[in-house]
Amino acid sequence: MGSSGDRFSAANGGAAVVDRGVDFANYFCTYAFLYHQKEMLSDRVRMDAYYNSIFSNKHHFVGKTVLDVGTGSGILAIWSAQAGARKVYAVEATKMAEHARELVKANNVQDVVQVIEGSMEDVTLPEKVDIIISEWMGYFLLRESMFDSVIFARERWLKPNGIMYPSHARMWMAPIRTGLTDQKKHDYDGTMEDWLYFVDDTKNYYGVDMSILTKPFDAEQRKYYLQTSLWNNLHPDQVIGTSAVIKEIDCLTATVNDILQVRATFSSSITAEDTRLCGFTGWFDVHFRGRKENPAQQEIELTTAPSMDNCTHWGQQVFLLHSPVRVHEGDDMIVNFSMSRSKENHRLMDVELGCEIKQSSGRELADVHIVKL
Amino acid sequence: MGSSGDRFSAANGGAAVVDRGVDFANYFCTYAFLYHQKEMLSDRVRMDAYYNSIFSNKHHFVGKTVLDVGTGSGILAIWSAQAGARKVYAVEATKMAEHARELVKANNVQDVVQVIEGSMEDVTLPEKVDIIISEWMGYFLLRESMFDSVIFARERWLKPNGIMYPSHARMWMAPIRTGLTDQKKHDYDGTMEDWLYFVDDTKNYYGVDMSILTKPFDAEQRKYYLQTSLWNNLHPDQVIGTSAVIKEIDCLTATVNDILQVRATFSSSITAEDTRLCGFTGWFDVHFRGRKENPAQQEIELTTAPSMDNCTHWGQQVFLLHSPVRVHEGDDMIVNFSMSRSKENHRLMDVELGCEIKQSSGRELADVHIVKL
């Protein structure tokens, strides 16, 4: 019977006071499981991108020092060593660090890779590094707020002309059609119908009138079924309009402040002939470009855009509208998107999405939607 | 991606030092959801038992004071008031207390029922009470370790001749046949087969040898698939031998020490003609008998035994053997059962189950099994 429930409030909008034990129970613990690591290691798009970014840019690694933030199984650290790094510090907060150590040894890079178990904010390295490599991206890039730890590591441990792997990140959104709206509406309707029978039965059989709870019960179910963003692996055909970049991050210079909130107003045009606008999808891409002073020889991109053949474990996030809207090719939309960290859990997000549609017919529609990511 | 993961260790075998924030994130939070309360309120067997225990024993309630430990929606408190209680203190640790307050008011018992939001161990009542009523039972009775809070309440707040509702509890076990063994074995085999392909692919495509992790991965999957007790709603026909009481609790006198460990050795005989012993099931019953000095007029029993028509949301717990054993009517078993609180989470249990079978043919078999509840 698992659910998120209540959390410690963030003490202020910036650096949230996070209880470490609670953070572990809520967040870190999943990463201590080999099954979960395997899921990420089995993501071929993810693996290919990082593998190629390293081995196609060995000039960045040969004879250099590397820090792998959140090494997990140790894969990036091992590749860095195989690519010729002089020294690799692989930091991991969970007991997965023990497995990383075994893996490092079994692959004969123990003279190069030092696995350090601990929180990035707590550990001390013997030296600053030339490269910080990390796979920190959560759903829709920023869920899990792991990039905070990468920023911390960069500020504390990256040499002046050091390089970030990845170097850049972007968040994208686009309008979509999806069967999920109907499915969730159906589930919600079913739950509410069942509730009304329940209220009747409880009054008739047990003499207690629960109707006063119908409103909060309904609010809870709306939140659960209709106001929580969904994971999905969308087919490209489900994207029914133009996409837009809503956030760009330079991993070398971004601060925690820059990513506390994502606010964007973007336009989008419907490109499908005659369809239902069910909501919006969000995804991200990251790039391995090196830096101006020391660029990549081969720039690699890792994208999580809707794809037929190149799906990733991240999928995309789906933000459903209250009710689908019939739209036509050429209809224009102005979308206001606002995402900020949940007060109760800085690793989760609150999202507000507003959408004004100017139909080619001249009609105007608007919808505002609040969801949890 | 939810999983239990690591927890704070218990400081000592007795009173565990429990971090409140972590306890909330791991345990309490589920109960703040109306959907979860509704699930329990929709359990007719549960509702009938408590309803009947109260209204068939009004003499216990009329003009008396009541404490409802963990009131949730407030149902037991409201019934107590409707049965004639003078005053009811309804204690609830989560924000569900606010809904309980609304429900109390909507049912016109606000002059009798006072809802107090807080942990039982922290709140102060204006007076001691005549009755403590609580629905504290978790899977196989003791999972969730909520009875600790009831014991605390009893020691602190129950008058000398006060009554506990329920008054008694028992844990039962019996041998079973089930398709779950094959299912879990199949799932486990599939996961391991998939792992071996994964190790091959990772070596071939990415130059990293993960075979060193096969052993810990296997241990993790065994634990997940084969060494974790399962929730099930068993059909009575699946019980293939005699059942036994493995623990009896007098709710008036039991101490936390009494329930830290459940150890039992019991015998069981196969009653089915020719079948597969797949494991053992555990369930519980509670009774509402009042006390010697002030007995119930009508004794009520709430049982969670395997049943066709009277299933409960508790179901039963299933402890699978490593591999099923062919058994026949008359075969005898000696079963050693040992259950204690997990060091990492005092609300979860570690179970060790050993079974020696004396087949009528004379053959002897043994199996020892360790699971998490």
XYZ file of C-alpha atoms in Angstrom:
746
model
C 0.000 0.000 0.000
C 2.414 2.636 -1.210
C 1.695 6.318 -1.734
C 3.534 9.593 -1.363
C 1.660 11.342 1.409
C 3.063 14.124 3.498
C 6.667 15.322 3.627
C 8.779 17.849 5.472
C 8.162 21.353 4.206
C 10.970 23.168 2.463
C 12.272 25.801 4.857
C 12.586 28.389 2.135
C 12.136 28.674 -1.584
C 15.835 28.203 -2.252
C 17.886 25.660 -0.361
C 15.218 23.365 1.072
C 15.904 21.962 4.507
C 15.700 18.299 3.687
C 15.629 15.598 6.317
C 18.229 13.091 5.154
C 16.420 10.067 6.565
C 13.162 11.074 4.918
C 14.979 11.870 1.666
C 16.437 8.389 1.764
C 13.129 6.687 2.491
C 11.420 8.667 -0.274
C 14.075 8.900 -2.954
C 17.508 7.352 -2.699
C 16.463 3.878 -1.600
C 15.215 2.770 -5.038
C 18.705 3.188 -6.437
C 20.132 0.651 -4.010
C 18.370 -2.105 -5.951
C 20.247 -3.925 -8.716
C 16.963 -4.457 -10.523
C 16.538 -0.727 -10.867
C 20.138 -0.227 -12.010
C 19.616 -2.946 -14.606
C 16.579 -1.135 -15.958
C 18.685 1.940 -16.593
C 21.635 -0.108 -17.925
C 19.245 -1.846 -20.350
C 18.182 1.465 -21.866
C 20.129 1.234 -25.122
C 19.525 4.814 -26.194
C 20.871 6.044 -22.855
C 23.786 3.649 -22.898
C 24.711 4.397 -26.514
C 24.677 8.148 -25.930
C 26.971 8.063 -22.911
C 29.193 5.370 -24.416
C 29.624 7.296 -27.640
C 30.056 10.639 -25.901
C 33.007 9.180 -23.988
C 34.660 6.957 -26.580
C 34.197 9.430 -29.439
C 35.851 12.119 -27.334
C 38.752 10.306 -25.745
C 40.852 13.471 -25.995
C 38.788 14.775 -23.106
C 39.548 11.724 -20.972
C 43.078 10.532 -21.694
C 45.306 11.279 -18.718
C 42.591 13.356 -17.066
C 40.722 13.206 -13.755
C 37.003 12.503 -13.714
C 34.213 12.752 -11.159
C 31.122 10.581 -11.709
C 28.262 12.007 -9.666
C 25.842 9.274 -8.627
C 27.829 6.402 -10.123
C 25.198 3.743 -9.380
C 26.647 0.523 -10.778
C 29.802 2.405 -11.806
C 29.291 2.166 -15.558
C 30.267 5.732 -16.485
C 33.308 5.578 -14.221
C 34.450 2.315 -15.786
C 34.027 3.687 -19.300
C 35.948 6.818 -18.337
C 38.807 4.644 -17.128
C 38.679 2.491 -20.270
C 38.799 5.710 -22.334
C 42.125 6.533 -20.691
C 41.378 8.638 -17.618
C 44.209 8.887 -15.109
C 41.867 8.875 -12.110
C 38.104 8.555 -11.657
C 36.195 9.366 -8.476
C 32.867 7.559 -8.498
C 30.513 8.879 -5.816
C 27.393 6.955 -4.854
C 25.055 7.670 -1.916
C 23.556 4.188 -1.576
C 24.919 0.720 -0.820
C 25.038 0.270 -4.593
C 28.553 1.676 -4.144
C 29.648 -1.757 -2.903
C 28.517 -3.333 -6.153
C 30.206 -0.570 -8.105
C 33.435 -1.443 -6.315
C 33.051 -5.124 -7.271
C 32.352 -4.177 -10.866
C 35.356 -1.869 -11.043
C 37.616 -4.650 -9.776
C 36.097 -7.310 -12.071
C 36.825 -5.012 -15.021
C 40.402 -4.317 -13.965
C 40.145 -0.589 -13.528
C 40.573 -0.516 -9.761
C 43.862 1.359 -10.090
C 42.040 4.178 -11.818
C 38.520 4.190 -10.333
C 37.961 5.000 -6.678
C 34.392 4.384 -5.537
C 33.329 6.640 -2.687
C 30.145 5.845 -0.805
C 28.449 8.980 0.429
C 26.366 11.952 -0.467
C 27.994 14.268 -3.017
C 27.503 17.157 -0.637
C 29.384 15.321 2.119
C 32.343 13.579 0.510
C 35.869 14.946 0.166
C 37.945 14.254 -2.930
C 41.771 14.340 -2.940
C 41.778 16.811 -5.822
C 39.698 18.821 -8.252
C 38.789 17.183 -11.552
C 38.924 17.873 -15.288
C 35.537 16.334 -16.060
C 32.297 15.851 -14.213
C 30.174 13.142 -15.767
C 26.745 12.228 -14.484
C 23.472 10.719 -15.540
C 21.243 12.931 -13.388
C 18.167 13.398 -15.539
C 14.770 12.473 -14.120
C 11.393 12.385 -15.796
C 10.989 15.569 -17.830
C 14.597 16.349 -16.916
C 14.216 17.902 -13.501
C 12.058 15.494 -11.511
C 14.157 14.112 -8.631
C 16.163 17.358 -8.523
C 19.421 15.426 -8.798
C 21.030 18.193 -10.849
C 21.384 20.157 -7.595
C 24.052 17.672 -6.545
C 25.826 17.991 -9.887
C 25.872 21.786 -9.545
C 27.270 21.423 -6.038
C 29.971 19.078 -7.346
C 30.816 21.471 -10.171
C 31.157 24.471 -7.872
C 33.263 22.529 -5.390
C 35.283 20.088 -7.486
C 35.572 21.142 -11.149
C 38.813 22.765 -12.276
C 38.559 26.216 -13.902
C 38.554 24.896 -17.487
C 36.770 21.696 -16.615
C 34.105 20.054 -18.774
C 30.590 18.868 -17.990
C 29.213 15.620 -19.421
C 26.512 16.328 -20.541
C 27.199 19.979 -21.333
C 23.681 21.161 -22.174
C 20.086 20.201 -21.566
C 16.746 21.301 -22.995
C 13.144 20.759 -22.047
C 10.547 20.485 -24.818
C 6.756 20.490 -24.983
C 4.224 19.746 -27.680
C 0.457 19.222 -27.977
C -0.764 15.644 -28.177
C -3.661 13.327 -28.618
C -3.878 10.301 -26.367
C -6.261 7.625 -25.162
C -5.119 8.314 -21.629
C -7.621 11.129 -21.153
C -10.565 8.839 -21.763
C -8.963 6.104 -19.693
C -8.318 8.299 -16.694
C -11.731 9.945 -16.963
C -13.303 6.493 -17.077
C -11.337 5.366 -14.033
C -12.224 8.539 -12.171
C -15.920 8.258 -13.057
C -15.925 4.635 -11.940
C -14.319 5.493 -8.631
C -16.809 8.288 -7.967
C -19.774 6.114 -8.910
C -18.513 3.451 -6.564
C -18.129 6.071 -3.837
C -21.754 7.110 -4.105
C -22.884 3.500 -3.663
C -20.533 3.270 -0.724
C -22.062 6.357 0.904
C -25.531 4.859 0.482
C -24.523 1.475 1.899
C -22.730 2.994 4.856
C -25.777 5.034 5.730
C -28.211 2.150 5.293
C -26.231 -0.611 6.961
C -24.141 1.263 9.483
C -26.067 4.409 10.289
C -23.248 6.792 9.414
C -23.655 9.513 6.802
C -20.418 9.886 4.848
C -21.764 12.329 2.276
C -19.823 15.183 3.888
C -16.666 13.471 2.631
C -17.809 13.333 -0.991
C -16.200 16.664 -1.812
C -12.732 15.889 -0.358
C -12.903 12.350 -1.745
C -13.657 13.783 -5.156
C -10.781 16.254 -4.848
C -8.432 13.416 -3.918
C -9.524 11.298 -6.889
C -9.322 14.225 -9.305
C -5.809 14.842 -8.116
C -4.917 11.191 -8.514
C -6.586 10.445 -11.841
C -6.729 13.779 -13.617
C -4.172 16.060 -12.030
C -1.065 13.983 -11.933
C 1.200 13.898 -14.934
C 1.628 10.478 -16.486
C 4.531 8.495 -17.783
C 4.005 7.304 -21.310
C 5.963 6.203 -24.350
C 4.231 8.251 -27.013
C 4.179 7.394 -30.655
C 5.366 10.324 -32.799
C 1.949 10.383 -34.508
C 0.426 11.389 -31.197
C 2.227 14.714 -31.394
C -0.324 16.866 -33.191
C 1.379 20.226 -33.322
C 4.646 22.093 -33.303
C 6.990 21.581 -30.395
C 8.837 24.243 -28.423
C 11.871 24.482 -26.174
C 10.697 25.711 -22.796
C 13.994 25.622 -20.930
C 17.659 25.613 -21.849
C 20.381 24.737 -19.404
C 24.115 25.269 -19.730
C 25.438 22.676 -17.305
C 28.637 24.685 -16.852
C 26.924 27.810 -15.539
C 23.419 26.879 -14.325
C 22.684 27.588 -10.664
C 20.128 25.914 -8.404
C 18.199 29.176 -8.576
C 17.949 28.869 -12.346
C 16.192 25.548 -12.055
C 13.972 26.121 -9.032
C 11.246 27.229 -11.380
C 10.550 26.582 -15.010
C 8.265 29.223 -16.468
C 7.540 29.476 -20.137
C 4.990 30.898 -22.505
C 5.154 29.323 -25.902
C 3.104 29.115 -29.039
C 2.207 25.990 -30.866
C 0.248 25.307 -34.049
C -1.795 22.242 -34.736
C -0.292 20.272 -37.629
C -2.717 17.337 -37.667
C -5.731 17.780 -39.919
C -8.655 17.152 -37.582
C -8.031 15.735 -34.165
C -8.496 15.993 -30.412
C -6.144 18.056 -28.331
C -5.937 15.928 -25.165
C -3.045 17.641 -23.464
C 0.648 18.332 -23.715
C 3.732 16.241 -23.489
C 7.107 17.148 -22.077
C 10.462 15.559 -22.756
C 14.113 16.525 -22.692
C 17.356 16.135 -24.538
C 20.933 16.516 -23.370
C 24.049 17.215 -25.387
C 27.691 16.368 -25.030
C 29.484 19.302 -26.675
C 32.408 19.861 -24.362
C 33.147 23.555 -23.858
C 34.195 26.458 -26.048
C 37.836 26.205 -24.962
C 37.806 22.445 -25.379
C 35.005 21.280 -27.598
C 33.916 17.718 -28.309
C 35.330 16.160 -31.443
C 32.020 14.438 -31.937
C 28.938 16.058 -30.476
C 26.484 13.504 -29.133
C 22.821 14.062 -28.415
C 20.599 12.004 -26.125
C 16.947 12.754 -26.827
C 13.816 11.386 -25.181
C 11.440 12.783 -27.814
C 8.536 10.553 -28.885
C 10.036 7.889 -31.123
C 9.122 4.611 -32.730
C 12.486 2.908 -32.467
C 14.436 4.894 -29.908
C 12.340 4.781 -26.767
C 13.981 5.328 -23.420
C 13.051 4.399 -19.879
C 12.252 8.090 -19.322
C 9.389 7.977 -21.797
C 7.689 11.359 -21.867
C 5.496 13.107 -19.326
C 1.884 13.676 -20.254
C -0.140 16.593 -18.887
C -3.820 16.022 -19.618
C -6.384 18.746 -20.160
C -9.635 18.537 -18.215
C -11.419 17.566 -21.380
C -10.176 17.034 -24.923
C -10.804 19.810 -27.441
C -11.524 19.296 -31.102
C -8.845 21.128 -33.115
C -7.854 21.541 -36.742
C -4.737 22.148 -38.719
C -3.692 25.742 -38.309
C -5.317 26.330 -34.930
C -2.918 28.310 -32.779
C -2.287 27.988 -29.078
C -0.579 30.075 -26.465
C 0.548 27.857 -23.611
C 1.636 29.055 -20.199
C 3.706 26.526 -18.325
C 4.911 26.891 -14.776
C 6.733 24.229 -12.791
C 8.188 24.562 -9.317
C 9.308 22.291 -6.520
C 6.688 20.837 -4.261
C 6.852 22.333 -0.762
C 6.408 18.887 0.723
C 9.081 17.166 -1.355
C 11.727 19.131 -3.227
C 12.255 16.209 -5.578
C 8.668 16.395 -6.886
C 7.114 19.204 -8.890
C 3.920 21.209 -8.974
C 2.873 22.194 -12.445
C 0.423 24.756 -13.684
C -0.476 24.656 -17.340
C -2.733 27.141 -19.084
C -3.750 26.959 -22.688
C -5.568 29.430 -24.930
C -6.644 28.157 -28.296
C -7.359 30.459 -31.212
C -9.236 28.276 -33.618
C -8.958 29.082 -37.315
C -12.734 29.509 -37.134
C -12.118 32.462 -34.821
C -13.407 30.744 -31.649
C -11.361 31.033 -28.555
C -11.051 28.466 -25.789
C -9.111 28.419 -22.615
C -8.189 25.816 -20.048
C -6.055 25.969 -16.965
C -4.731 22.837 -15.424
C -2.774 22.067 -12.298
C -0.923 18.808 -11.948
C 1.744 17.100 -9.911
C 4.864 15.719 -11.573
C 9.260 3.315 -8.761
C 8.396 2.435 -5.193
C 10.356 0.109 -2.932
C 11.201 -0.176 0.691
C 14.960 0.182 0.761
C 16.964 1.150 3.791
C 15.667 2.401 7.109
C 17.006 3.594 10.430
C 18.203 0.695 12.550
C 16.405 -0.081 15.763
C 18.649 1.113 18.596
C 17.878 -1.933 20.674
C 15.797 -5.073 20.498
C 13.028 -3.554 22.576
C 11.907 -0.003 22.135
C 13.189 0.856 18.670
C 14.441 4.384 18.162
C 12.221 5.408 15.298
C 12.703 8.576 13.327
C 9.265 10.179 13.198
C 9.747 11.721 9.773
C 10.920 8.449 8.291
C 8.089 6.576 10.055
C 5.658 8.995 8.474
C 7.148 8.683 4.994
C 7.168 4.888 5.264
C 4.002 4.105 7.166
C 1.533 6.705 8.371
C 1.150 8.596 5.111
C -1.026 5.971 3.409
C -3.696 6.465 6.048
C -4.066 10.136 5.174
C -5.775 9.124 1.930
C -9.560 8.858 1.825
C -9.261 6.177 -0.827
C -7.432 3.967 1.635
C -9.924 4.674 4.415
C -12.738 3.775 2.029
C -11.099 0.427 1.291
C -11.189 -0.426 4.959
C -14.698 0.998 5.419
C -15.878 -1.150 2.497
C -14.714 -4.329 4.198
C -18.098 -5.660 5.283
C -16.738 -8.411 7.507
C -14.619 -5.877 9.366
C -17.420 -3.338 9.574
C -20.006 -5.900 10.682
C -17.757 -7.234 13.435
C -17.016 -3.845 14.971
C -20.568 -2.597 14.459
C -22.042 -5.649 16.117
C -19.476 -5.704 18.898
C -20.511 -2.174 19.854
C -24.252 -2.221 19.309
C -24.718 -5.709 20.764
C -22.882 -4.607 23.889
C -24.313 -1.149 24.552
C -24.065 -1.789 28.273
C -20.346 -1.283 27.895
C -20.786 2.080 26.192
C -23.799 3.843 27.687
C -22.656 6.763 29.804
C -19.025 5.689 29.515
C -15.815 7.267 28.184
C -14.094 5.789 25.148
C -10.704 6.183 23.489
C -10.458 5.275 19.782
C -6.791 4.697 18.938
C -6.118 5.557 15.303
C -9.613 6.751 14.499
C -8.981 7.261 10.786
C -12.302 8.441 9.376
C -13.795 8.356 12.880
C -16.172 5.451 12.313
C -15.588 3.588 15.583
C -15.804 6.834 17.549
C -19.097 7.752 15.897
C -20.565 4.319 16.573
C -19.438 4.512 20.182
C -21.236 7.839 20.529
C -24.343 6.465 18.818
C -24.258 3.509 21.234
C -24.567 5.952 24.131
C -21.035 6.879 25.205
C -20.765 10.008 27.329
C -17.452 11.055 25.785
C -15.239 9.687 23.015
C -11.628 10.721 22.374
C -10.711 9.894 18.787
C -6.957 10.085 18.221
C -5.528 10.157 14.691
C -1.908 10.822 13.687
C -2.567 11.966 10.123
C -4.504 14.809 8.495
C -7.358 12.300 8.199
C -8.271 13.716 11.621
C -9.714 16.759 9.848
C -12.084 14.553 7.888
C -12.976 12.660 11.041
C -13.956 15.977 12.588
C -16.189 16.796 9.618
C -17.782 13.371 9.769
C -18.418 13.653 13.505
C -20.174 16.984 12.984
C -22.177 15.775 9.973
C -23.456 12.905 12.105
C -24.376 15.122 15.059
C -22.106 13.580 17.645
C -19.744 16.518 18.033
C -20.863 17.031 21.623
C -19.637 13.545 22.446
C -16.701 12.906 20.103
C -13.529 14.953 20.379
C -11.096 14.298 17.529
C -7.479 14.823 18.513
C -4.831 15.000 15.807
C -1.534 13.616 16.975
C 0.460 10.548 17.740
C -1.036 8.381 20.520
C 2.264 8.563 22.335
C 2.195 12.373 22.307
C -1.384 13.452 22.997
C -2.870 14.315 26.380
C -6.449 13.390 27.235
C -8.501 15.227 29.876
C -9.252 11.948 31.662
C -8.789 8.191 31.711
C -11.315 6.083 29.826
C -13.586 3.092 30.373
C -13.011 1.565 26.947
C -10.218 1.546 24.431
C -11.438 0.621 20.965
C -9.129 0.296 18.007
C -8.779 -1.383 14.680
C -5.044 -1.942 14.820
C -4.578 -5.241 13.052
C -2.194 -5.448 10.115
C -1.525 -8.310 7.751
C -1.131 -11.489 9.784
C -2.121 -9.394 12.808
C 1.182 -7.805 13.750
C 2.517 -6.275 10.546
C 2.646 -2.477 10.985
C 3.228 -2.916 14.728
C 0.302 -0.621 15.498
C -0.616 -2.623 18.594
C 2.364 -0.969 20.334
C 0.395 2.279 20.304
C -2.686 0.536 21.693
C -0.626 -0.951 24.522
C 0.802 2.478 25.259
C -2.708 3.946 25.329
C -3.903 1.179 27.611
C -1.067 1.643 30.085
C -1.498 5.401 30.118
C -5.228 5.994 29.672
C -7.340 2.952 30.575
C -9.097 2.959 33.973
C -8.361 0.020 36.289
C -11.425 -2.001 35.253
C -11.439 -0.744 31.707
C -12.238 -2.874 28.679
C -10.362 -3.469 25.438
C -12.165 -3.689 22.092
C -11.108 -6.184 20.775
C -10.248 -8.121 23.911
C -8.302 -11.021 22.397
C -6.384 -11.905 19.264
C -4.978 -15.106 17.789
C -2.627 -15.944 14.983
C -3.209 -19.123 12.991
C -1.245 -21.125 10.435
C -2.056 -24.007 8.116
C -0.440 -25.847 5.192
C -1.651 -24.900 1.728
C -1.477 -25.590 -1.945
C -1.299 -22.605 -4.286
C -0.456 -21.670 -7.850
C 1.635 -18.815 -6.505
C 4.722 -20.994 -6.109
C 4.812 -21.824 -9.788
C 3.987 -18.235 -10.692
C 6.735 -16.733 -8.598
C 9.233 -19.367 -9.690
C 8.351 -18.606 -13.282
C 8.768 -14.878 -12.741
C 12.068 -15.405 -10.976
C 13.368 -17.740 -13.705
C 12.353 -15.214 -16.362
C 14.132 -12.400 -14.581
C 17.307 -14.420 -14.193
C 17.249 -15.568 -17.815
C 16.816 -11.970 -18.874
C 19.734 -10.987 -16.658
C 22.063 -13.442 -18.348
C 21.198 -11.983 -21.757
C 21.787 -8.551 -20.296
C 25.255 -9.546 -19.054
C 26.133 -10.860 -22.504
C 24.864 -7.745 -24.274
C 26.638 -5.394 -21.901
C 29.908 -7.206 -22.457
C 29.524 -7.363 -26.229
C 28.176 -3.869 -26.889
C 29.667 -1.869 -24.067
C 32.834 -3.685 -23.046
C 31.855 -4.046 -19.391
C 31.659 -7.443 -17.719
C 28.747 -7.483 -15.279
C 28.945 -11.192 -14.416
C 30.378 -10.365 -10.973
C 26.950 -8.943 -10.124
C 25.050 -12.115 -11.053
C 25.262 -13.492 -7.521
C 23.957 -10.373 -5.725
C 21.361 -9.816 -8.470
C 20.182 -13.369 -7.980
C 20.020 -12.895 -4.209
C 17.972 -9.745 -4.686
C 15.507 -11.484 -7.037
C 15.209 -14.532 -4.782
C 14.380 -12.221 -1.933
C 11.820 -10.376 -4.032
C 10.126 -13.301 -5.751
C 10.630 -16.253 -3.429
C 11.396 -14.885 0.001
C 8.727 -12.320 0.576
C 5.416 -13.380 1.992
C 2.458 -12.718 -0.270
C -0.990 -11.332 0.222
C -3.676 -13.619 -1.070
C -7.360 -14.371 -0.614
C -7.215 -18.138 -0.320
C -10.071 -20.466 -1.056
C -10.748 -22.819 1.877
C -10.005 -25.765 -0.431
C -6.437 -24.548 -0.662
C -5.940 -25.373 3.007
C -4.698 -28.949 2.828
C -4.098 -29.788 6.461
C -4.975 -29.030 10.034
C -4.519 -25.481 11.293
C -2.901 -24.384 14.540
C -2.912 -21.355 16.802
C 0.632 -20.020 16.975
C 0.047 -16.969 19.166
C -2.591 -15.837 21.622
C -2.858 -12.284 22.850
C -4.863 -10.937 25.754
C -5.212 -7.291 24.776
C -5.682 -6.314 28.425
C -2.329 -7.660 29.580
C -0.028 -8.061 26.561
C 3.198 -6.052 26.626
C 5.306 -4.878 23.700
C 7.854 -7.478 24.808
C 5.275 -10.226 24.357
C 4.810 -9.317 20.702
C 8.383 -8.470 19.685
C 8.806 -12.040 18.640
C 6.414 -14.755 17.636
C 7.945 -18.192 18.010
C 5.988 -21.366 17.655
C 6.472 -25.022 16.943
C 3.315 -26.705 15.853
C 2.205 -29.932 14.257
C -0.056 -30.240 11.302
C -1.485 -33.242 9.438
C -2.324 -33.324 5.781
C -6.061 -33.780 5.274
C -6.190 -33.639 1.494
C -5.829 -36.971 -0.254
C -2.959 -36.411 -2.645
C -1.675 -32.930 -3.217
C 1.264 -30.504 -3.284
C 2.379 -28.777 -0.141
C 3.375 -25.365 -1.501
C 3.775 -23.501 1.737
C 1.895 -22.187 4.732
C -0.660 -19.514 5.268
C -1.102 -17.239 8.246
C -4.195 -15.355 9.331
C -5.677 -13.968 12.520
C -8.895 -13.537 14.400
C -9.880 -11.092 17.109
C -12.609 -11.364 19.683
C -14.793 -8.922 21.542
C -15.441 -10.609 24.881
C -15.207 -7.723 27.306
C -13.455 -8.711 30.531
C -14.083 -11.155 33.325
C -15.480 -8.444 35.613
C -17.585 -6.995 32.832
C -18.143 -9.480 30.044
C -19.745 -8.876 26.659
C -23.399 -9.757 26.432
C -22.761 -10.967 22.928
C -19.293 -12.177 22.064
C -18.293 -11.203 18.557
C -15.526 -12.758 16.499
C -13.769 -11.190 13.525
C -11.886 -13.859 11.596
C -9.720 -13.550 8.498
C -9.512 -17.310 7.862
C -9.730 -18.489 4.247
C -13.367 -18.152 3.261
C -15.565 -18.249 0.193
C -18.051 -15.601 1.236
C -16.421 -13.681 4.049
C -13.207 -12.352 2.602
C -11.577 -9.343 4.175
C -9.127 -6.766 2.920
C -6.504 -8.472 5.097
C -6.636 -11.655 3.043
C -4.112 -14.116 4.375
C -0.332 -14.143 4.238
C 1.313 -16.872 2.196
C 4.778 -18.221 3.013
C 6.027 -20.283 0.090
C 8.379 -23.228 0.353
C 11.406 -23.286 -1.964
C 9.756 -26.040 -3.927
C 6.424 -27.780 -3.535
C 6.412 -31.237 -1.966
C 4.078 -34.052 -2.896
C 2.115 -35.067 0.214
C -0.684 -37.443 1.133
C -3.449 -37.645 3.640
C -1.993 -38.514 6.998
C 1.466 -37.118 6.419
C 2.583 -35.275 9.537
C 4.584 -32.070 9.794
C 6.441 -30.293 12.519
C 6.671 -26.608 11.695
C 8.981 -24.120 13.362
C 7.903 -20.542 12.927
C 9.816 -17.518 14.073
C 8.869 -13.906 13.368
C 10.587 -10.788 14.643
C 10.757 -7.111 13.768
C 13.026 -6.068 10.971
C 16.052 -4.108 12.226
C 15.609 -1.634 9.430
C 11.892 -1.024 9.904
C 10.144 -2.019 13.109
C 6.814 -2.141 11.282
C 7.993 -4.942 8.983
C 8.850 -8.513 9.974
C 11.531 -11.080 9.301
C 10.223 -14.605 9.270
C 11.985 -17.929 9.493
C 9.945 -21.002 8.744
C 11.208 -24.563 9.028
C 9.219 -27.632 8.152
C 9.909 -31.333 8.700
C 7.587 -33.739 6.970
C 7.115 -37.305 8.153
C 5.454 -38.980 5.248
C 3.184 -41.930 5.963
C 5.589 -43.872 3.757
C 8.260 -43.246 6.364
C 10.281 -40.745 4.313
C 11.398 -37.566 5.925
C 11.858 -34.180 4.291
C 12.930 -30.860 5.607
C 12.892 -27.315 4.349
C 13.881 -24.063 5.957
C 12.681 -20.821 4.553
C 13.347 -17.210 5.356
C 10.987 -14.516 4.221
C 10.061 -10.899 4.788
C 6.547 -9.955 5.852
